[in-house]
């Protein structure tokens, strides 16, 4: 058999330790699939003292010298599972420029400065693979990057954060508020001690940037993504959604469309939204991820599975390791980044959305007309109106009536301005819930 391919593994936490374990357990199969055995050249860790006795590797493979390991002449492939921007960016740029293949799970880095990595890969003629960075185990980036390259993708809608999906699913199932559901997610180990990246939508926004870049052949970074998290989603919002036959999900949406001047552009956003129970993403519960891709010729495609977890994520990392190793043996590399379309990213105000607005109003003549007038002034067309006598549902608001309005599609800025004006209307006592609505139109 061919001489071994040597791997530098950077990081040995949740994902890294499973990568090491699977490399050991699957070594014969991996060697057969690749055509050469894999060898671990070293594992970079932050501290050497930690007890890693249960990992099936020689203790002398551990090192705190990540830079030395990356630069080592006898390393072919660098696997980065540390996370964060620096020092990961420096390591990976060095590795790629030196012609080493890189496999990374680092969505934060790819979304923050994917350009640096792609440029270094092009400079060094090296492979850069990152299937684990979005939706963990789910094969999604390879289909976008390869299988769908004969097609035109119009829209990607996904649930790409397991922690927030667990929280929203719990709120839906039990009627709990956000804080209570977060507590449960933390107790069960779904949410991290500092849940900010998940609940404020940063993690999903990084993934949205990566998905949009691949889907639209355009460089999209985290800063281009409109981001709203789930901390403001209330039990009343969840009840409103249920009353409409919907559920609330934190969605990542990347869509083609025309900008204000009619030029083709994309909008990329992450926010909570109501979706009808019949939508394919509505039944994605617990910490699962799913991504719905709409392509011109292929039609709708759905990708579903585990978006997180050590072993599940390591599966995606190892799939990439096999791919880059095969390429090395064949003396080829995967096609470089495809960013030729270079589409502009539209501001959120120009994104086409629909709103669900639930208002506590006085039940007297002229109120509905006044409310409808505000929508009309902003050129927002109303799709449905439902009036519920106060106290009927949801109970206990102390208003005379609850008006539930769902709009047709309109620019987000017009919808937001409508809600602002409604707030100031005399007849409107309070706005009980404002949510975007996706799917079903
Ligand atoms: N955990 C998941 O389910 C999951 C899923 C998809 C993607 N990812 C991504 O995978 C990467 C790793 O995630 P994780 O969950 O394994 O994180 P983790 O915190 O469990 O592991 C990271 C490890 O890197 C080590 N580290 C930090 N700085 C280092 C340095 N300078 N040199 C060497 N080691 C250093 C830490 O000590 C830690 O052990 C991140 O980019 C993350 O976003 C994780
Ligand atoms: N924190 C992420 C892990 C995977 O990126 C999640 O909850 O989905
Ligand atoms: Na994936």
Coordinates of C-alpha atoms in Angstrom, one line a residue, residues 228 232-234 236-237 240 248 272-274 354-359 405 415-416 419-420 422-423 430-437:
X228 CA -32.3 38.4 15.3
X232 CA -37.6 38.1 22.7
X233 CA -39.9 35.2 21.7
X234 CA -42.7 35.0 24.3
X236 CA -47.8 34.7 23.9
X237 CA -46.1 34.6 20.5
X240 CA -50.5 33.2 18.7
X248 CA -42.2 29.3 15.6
X272 CA -37.6 33.7 14.4
X273 CA -40.6 33.2 12.1
X274 CA -44.0 31.5 12.1
X354 CA -44.8 38.7 5.7
X355 CA -45.9 39.8 9.2
X356 CA -48.3 38.4 11.7
X357 CA -49.5 41.2 14.0
X358 CA -51.7 40.6 17.0
X359 CA -53.2 43.9 18.5
X405 CA -53.7 40.4 11.0
X415 CA -43.9 46.2 7.5
X416 CA -41.8 47.5 10.3
X419 CA -46.1 48.3 13.1
X420 CA -44.4 51.5 14.4
X422 CA -49.9 51.1 14.8
X423 CA -48.2 51.5 18.1
X430 CA -50.9 47.3 22.9
X431 CA -49.2 45.1 20.3
X432 CA -49.3 41.6 21.8
X433 CA -47.2 39.9 19.2
X434 CA -45.3 40.7 15.9
X435 CA -43.7 37.8 14.0
X436 CA -42.6 37.3 10.5
X437 CA -44.4 34.5 8.6

